[in-house]
Short mmCIF file of N, CA, C and O in Angstrom, two decimals:
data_model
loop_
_atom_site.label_atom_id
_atom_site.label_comp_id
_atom_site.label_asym_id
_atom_site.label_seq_id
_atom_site.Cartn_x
_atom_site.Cartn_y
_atom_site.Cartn_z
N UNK U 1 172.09 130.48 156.93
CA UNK U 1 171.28 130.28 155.73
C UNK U 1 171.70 131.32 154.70
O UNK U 1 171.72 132.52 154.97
N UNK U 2 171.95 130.94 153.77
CA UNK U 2 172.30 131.51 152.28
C UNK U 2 170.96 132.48 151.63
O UNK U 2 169.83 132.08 151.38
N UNK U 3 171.39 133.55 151.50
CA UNK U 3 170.58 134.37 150.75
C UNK U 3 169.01 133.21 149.81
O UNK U 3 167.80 133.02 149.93
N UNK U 4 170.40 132.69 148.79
CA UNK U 4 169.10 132.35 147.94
C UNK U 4 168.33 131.08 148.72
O UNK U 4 167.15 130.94 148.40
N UNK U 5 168.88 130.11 149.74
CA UNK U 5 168.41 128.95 150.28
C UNK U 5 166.75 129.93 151.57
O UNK U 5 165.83 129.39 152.16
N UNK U 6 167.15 131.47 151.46
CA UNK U 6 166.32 131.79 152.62
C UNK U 6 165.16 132.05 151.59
O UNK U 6 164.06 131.56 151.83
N UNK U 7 165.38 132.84 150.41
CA UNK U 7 164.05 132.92 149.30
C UNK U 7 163.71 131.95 149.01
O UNK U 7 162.53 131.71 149.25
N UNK U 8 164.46 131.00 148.42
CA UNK U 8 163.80 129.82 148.06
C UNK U 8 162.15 129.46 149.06
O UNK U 8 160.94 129.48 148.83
N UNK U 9 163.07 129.16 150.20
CA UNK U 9 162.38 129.36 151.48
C UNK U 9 161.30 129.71 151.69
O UNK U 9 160.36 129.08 152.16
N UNK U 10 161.40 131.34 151.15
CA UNK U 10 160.19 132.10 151.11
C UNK U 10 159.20 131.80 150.01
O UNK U 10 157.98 131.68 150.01
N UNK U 11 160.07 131.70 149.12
CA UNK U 11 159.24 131.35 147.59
C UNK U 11 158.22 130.25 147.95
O UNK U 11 157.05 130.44 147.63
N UNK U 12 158.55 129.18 148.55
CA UNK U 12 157.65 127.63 148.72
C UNK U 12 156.51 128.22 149.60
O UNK U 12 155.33 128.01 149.32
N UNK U 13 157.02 129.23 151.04
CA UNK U 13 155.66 128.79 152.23
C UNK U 13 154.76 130.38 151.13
O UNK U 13 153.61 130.48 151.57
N UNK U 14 154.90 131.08 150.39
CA UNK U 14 154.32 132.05 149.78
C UNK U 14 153.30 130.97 148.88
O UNK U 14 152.09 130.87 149.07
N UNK U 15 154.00 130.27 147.98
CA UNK U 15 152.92 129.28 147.04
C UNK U 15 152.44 128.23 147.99
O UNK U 15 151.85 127.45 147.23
N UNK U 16 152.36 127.85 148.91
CA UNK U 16 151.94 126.62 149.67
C UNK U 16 150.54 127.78 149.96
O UNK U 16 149.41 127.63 149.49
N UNK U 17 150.97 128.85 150.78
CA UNK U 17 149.70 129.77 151.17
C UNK U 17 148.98 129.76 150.47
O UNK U 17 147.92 129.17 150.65
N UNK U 18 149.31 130.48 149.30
CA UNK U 18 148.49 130.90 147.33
C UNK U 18 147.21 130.14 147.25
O UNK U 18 146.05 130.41 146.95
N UNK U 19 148.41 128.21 147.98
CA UNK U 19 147.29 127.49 146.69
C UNK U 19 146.19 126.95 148.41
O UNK U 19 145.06 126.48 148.43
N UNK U 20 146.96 127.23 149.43
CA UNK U 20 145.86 126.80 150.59
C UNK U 20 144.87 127.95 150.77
O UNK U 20 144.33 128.13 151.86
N UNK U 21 144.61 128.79 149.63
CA UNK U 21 143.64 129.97 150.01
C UNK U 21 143.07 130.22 148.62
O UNK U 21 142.41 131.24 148.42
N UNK U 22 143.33 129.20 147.52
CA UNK U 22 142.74 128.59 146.20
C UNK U 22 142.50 130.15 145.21
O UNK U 22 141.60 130.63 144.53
N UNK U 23 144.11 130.59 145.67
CA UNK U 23 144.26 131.77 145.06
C UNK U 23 145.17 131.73 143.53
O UNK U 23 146.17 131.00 143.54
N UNK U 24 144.92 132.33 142.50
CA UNK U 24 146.08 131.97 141.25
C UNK U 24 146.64 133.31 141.73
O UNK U 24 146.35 134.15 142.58
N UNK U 25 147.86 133.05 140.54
CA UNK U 25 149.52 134.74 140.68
C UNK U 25 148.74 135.87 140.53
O UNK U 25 148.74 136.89 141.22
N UNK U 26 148.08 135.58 139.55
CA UNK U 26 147.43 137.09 139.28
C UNK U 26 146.04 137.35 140.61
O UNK U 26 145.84 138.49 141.05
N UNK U 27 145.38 136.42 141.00
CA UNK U 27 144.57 136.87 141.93
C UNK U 27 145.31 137.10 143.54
O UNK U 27 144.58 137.29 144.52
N UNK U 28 146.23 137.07 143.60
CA UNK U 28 147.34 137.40 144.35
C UNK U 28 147.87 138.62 144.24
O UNK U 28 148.44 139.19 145.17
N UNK U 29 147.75 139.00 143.31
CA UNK U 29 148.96 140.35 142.58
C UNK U 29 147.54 140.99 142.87
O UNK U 29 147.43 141.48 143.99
N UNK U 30 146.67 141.04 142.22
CA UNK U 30 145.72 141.83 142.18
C UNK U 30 145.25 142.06 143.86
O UNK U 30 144.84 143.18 144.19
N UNK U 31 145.30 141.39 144.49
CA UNK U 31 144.60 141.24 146.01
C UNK U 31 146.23 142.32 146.85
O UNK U 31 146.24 143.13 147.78
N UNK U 32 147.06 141.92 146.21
CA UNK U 32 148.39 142.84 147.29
C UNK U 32 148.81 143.87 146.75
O UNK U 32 149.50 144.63 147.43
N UNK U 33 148.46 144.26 145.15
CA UNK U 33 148.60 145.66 144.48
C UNK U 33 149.98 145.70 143.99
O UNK U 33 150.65 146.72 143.87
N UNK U 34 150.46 144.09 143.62
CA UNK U 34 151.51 144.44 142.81
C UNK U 34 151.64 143.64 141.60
O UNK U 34 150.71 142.83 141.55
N UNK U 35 152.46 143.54 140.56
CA UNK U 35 152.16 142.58 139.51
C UNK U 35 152.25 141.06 139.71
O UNK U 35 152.69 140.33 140.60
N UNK U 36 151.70 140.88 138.61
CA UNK U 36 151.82 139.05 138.65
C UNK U 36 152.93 138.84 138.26
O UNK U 36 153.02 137.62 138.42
N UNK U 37 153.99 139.20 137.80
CA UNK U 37 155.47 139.01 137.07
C UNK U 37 156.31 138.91 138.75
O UNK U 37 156.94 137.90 139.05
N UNK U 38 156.20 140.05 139.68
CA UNK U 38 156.41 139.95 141.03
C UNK U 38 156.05 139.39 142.11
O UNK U 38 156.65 139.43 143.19
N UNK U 39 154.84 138.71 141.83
CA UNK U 39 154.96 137.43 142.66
C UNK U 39 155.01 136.02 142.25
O UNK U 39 154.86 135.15 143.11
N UNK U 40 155.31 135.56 140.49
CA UNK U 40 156.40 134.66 139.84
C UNK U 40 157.43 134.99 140.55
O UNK U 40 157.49 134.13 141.43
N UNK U 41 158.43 135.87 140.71
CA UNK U 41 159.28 136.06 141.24
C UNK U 41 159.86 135.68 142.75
O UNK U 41 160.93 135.22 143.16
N UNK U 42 158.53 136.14 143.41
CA UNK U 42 158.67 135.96 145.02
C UNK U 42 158.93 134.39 145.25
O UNK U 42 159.80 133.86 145.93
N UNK U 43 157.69 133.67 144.28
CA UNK U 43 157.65 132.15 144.55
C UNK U 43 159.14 131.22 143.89
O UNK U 43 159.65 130.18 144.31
N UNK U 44 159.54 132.16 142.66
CA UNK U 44 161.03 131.19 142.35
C UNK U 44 161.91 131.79 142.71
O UNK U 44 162.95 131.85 142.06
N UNK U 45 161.72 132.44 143.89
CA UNK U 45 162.87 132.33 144.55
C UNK U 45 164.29 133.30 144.37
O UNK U 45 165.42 133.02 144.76
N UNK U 46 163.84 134.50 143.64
CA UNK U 46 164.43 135.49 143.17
C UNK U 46 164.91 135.97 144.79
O UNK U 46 164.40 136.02 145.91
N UNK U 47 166.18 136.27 144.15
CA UNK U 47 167.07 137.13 145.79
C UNK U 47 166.87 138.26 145.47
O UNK U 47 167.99 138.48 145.00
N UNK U 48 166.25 139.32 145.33
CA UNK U 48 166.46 140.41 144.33
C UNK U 48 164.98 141.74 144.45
O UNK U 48 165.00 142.90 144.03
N UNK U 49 163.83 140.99 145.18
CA UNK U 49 162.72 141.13 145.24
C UNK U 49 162.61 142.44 146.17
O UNK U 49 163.10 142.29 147.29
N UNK U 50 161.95 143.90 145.87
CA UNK U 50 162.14 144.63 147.07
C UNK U 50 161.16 144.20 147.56
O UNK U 50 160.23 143.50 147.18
N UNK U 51 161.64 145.04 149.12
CA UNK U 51 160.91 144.35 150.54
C UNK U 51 159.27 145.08 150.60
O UNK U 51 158.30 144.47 151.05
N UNK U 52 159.22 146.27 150.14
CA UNK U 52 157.60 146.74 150.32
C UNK U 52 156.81 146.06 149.48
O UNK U 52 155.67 145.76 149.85
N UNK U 53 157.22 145.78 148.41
CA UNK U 53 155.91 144.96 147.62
C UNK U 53 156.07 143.51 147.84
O UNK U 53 155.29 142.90 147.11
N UNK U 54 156.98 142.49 148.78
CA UNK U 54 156.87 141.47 148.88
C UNK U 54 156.04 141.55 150.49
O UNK U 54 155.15 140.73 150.69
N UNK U 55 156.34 142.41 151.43
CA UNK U 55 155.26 142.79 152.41
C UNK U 55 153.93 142.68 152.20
O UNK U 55 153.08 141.91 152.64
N UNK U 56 153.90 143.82 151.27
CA UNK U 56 152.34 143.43 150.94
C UNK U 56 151.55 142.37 149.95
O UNK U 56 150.37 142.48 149.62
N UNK U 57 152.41 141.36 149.56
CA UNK U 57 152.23 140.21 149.59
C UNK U 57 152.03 139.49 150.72
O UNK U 57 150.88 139.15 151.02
N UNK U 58 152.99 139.18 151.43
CA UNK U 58 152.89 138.55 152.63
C UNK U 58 152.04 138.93 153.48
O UNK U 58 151.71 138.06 154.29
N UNK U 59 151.38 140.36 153.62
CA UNK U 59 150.11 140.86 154.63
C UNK U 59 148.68 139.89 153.60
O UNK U 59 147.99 139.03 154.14
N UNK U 60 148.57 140.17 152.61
CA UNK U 60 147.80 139.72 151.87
C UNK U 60 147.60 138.19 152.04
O UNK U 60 146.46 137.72 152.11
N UNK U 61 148.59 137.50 152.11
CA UNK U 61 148.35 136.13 152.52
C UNK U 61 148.45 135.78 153.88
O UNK U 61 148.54 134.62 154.29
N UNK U 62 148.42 136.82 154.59
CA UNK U 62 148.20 136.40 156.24
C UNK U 62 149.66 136.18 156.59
O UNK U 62 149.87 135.37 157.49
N UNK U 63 150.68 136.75 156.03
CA UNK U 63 152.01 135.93 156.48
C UNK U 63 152.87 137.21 157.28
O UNK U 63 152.55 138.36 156.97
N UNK U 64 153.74 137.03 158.11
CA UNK U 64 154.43 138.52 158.58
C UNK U 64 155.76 137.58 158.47
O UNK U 64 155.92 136.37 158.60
N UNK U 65 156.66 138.64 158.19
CA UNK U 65 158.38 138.31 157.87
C UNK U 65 159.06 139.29 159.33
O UNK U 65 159.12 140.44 159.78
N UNK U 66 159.44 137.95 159.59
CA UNK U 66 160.37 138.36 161.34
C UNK U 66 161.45 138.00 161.38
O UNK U 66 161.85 136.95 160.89
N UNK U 67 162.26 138.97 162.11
CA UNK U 67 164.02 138.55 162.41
C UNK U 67 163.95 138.24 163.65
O UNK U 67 163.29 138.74 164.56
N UNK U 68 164.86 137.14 163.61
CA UNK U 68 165.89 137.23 165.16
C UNK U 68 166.94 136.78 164.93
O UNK U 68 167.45 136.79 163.81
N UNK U 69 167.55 136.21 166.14
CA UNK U 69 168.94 136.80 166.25
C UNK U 69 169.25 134.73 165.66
O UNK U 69 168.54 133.72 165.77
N UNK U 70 170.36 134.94 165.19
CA UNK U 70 171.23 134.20 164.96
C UNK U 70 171.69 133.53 165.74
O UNK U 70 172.30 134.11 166.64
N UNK U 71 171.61 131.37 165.82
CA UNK U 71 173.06 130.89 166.88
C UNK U 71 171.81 131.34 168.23
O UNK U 71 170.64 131.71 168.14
N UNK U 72 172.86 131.05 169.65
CA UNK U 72 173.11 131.51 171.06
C UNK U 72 173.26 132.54 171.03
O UNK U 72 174.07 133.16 170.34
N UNK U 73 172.24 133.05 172.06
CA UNK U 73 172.94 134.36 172.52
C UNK U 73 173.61 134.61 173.61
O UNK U 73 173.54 134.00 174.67
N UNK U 74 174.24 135.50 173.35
CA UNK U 74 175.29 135.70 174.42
C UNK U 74 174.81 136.05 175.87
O UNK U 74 174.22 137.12 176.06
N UNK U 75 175.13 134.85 177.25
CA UNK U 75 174.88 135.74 177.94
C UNK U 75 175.91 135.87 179.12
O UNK U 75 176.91 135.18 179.31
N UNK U 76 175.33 137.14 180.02
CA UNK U 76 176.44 137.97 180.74
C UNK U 76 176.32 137.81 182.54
O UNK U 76 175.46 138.41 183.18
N UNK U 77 176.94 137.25 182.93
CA UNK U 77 176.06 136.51 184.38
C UNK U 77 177.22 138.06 185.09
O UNK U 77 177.22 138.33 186.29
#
């Protein structure tokens, strides 16, 4: 997955949350302590977004951002 195809990504399930918790940008921004210009951003999909204030977005809407691993993993018999 492509940088911007993974924000995008993020951008949609962030506004799907927003509007399933009948929240507007700014009562969002205001609820995670960052601006409303930065979470326009989060939702279109900006590659560019730092990670602590899109966190506390995502804690704010109940959401947690997790890695794993890529593909198969390798294994070693």
């Amino acid at each position: 997955m492509s940088p911007k195809e993974f924000t995008e990504s993020l951008g949609a399930t962030v506004r799907a949350r927003r509007g399933s918790l009948s929240l507007s940008q700014s009562d969002l921004a205001d609820l995670a302590g960052v601006s409303e210009r930065f979470v326009r951003f989060v939702e279109q999909g900006k590659t560019t977004v730092q990670l602590e204030p899109l966190l506390a977005v995502l804690g704010t809407l109940g959401l947690e951002l997790t890695v794993q691993g890529a593909g198969k993993a390798n294994s070693r018999s």
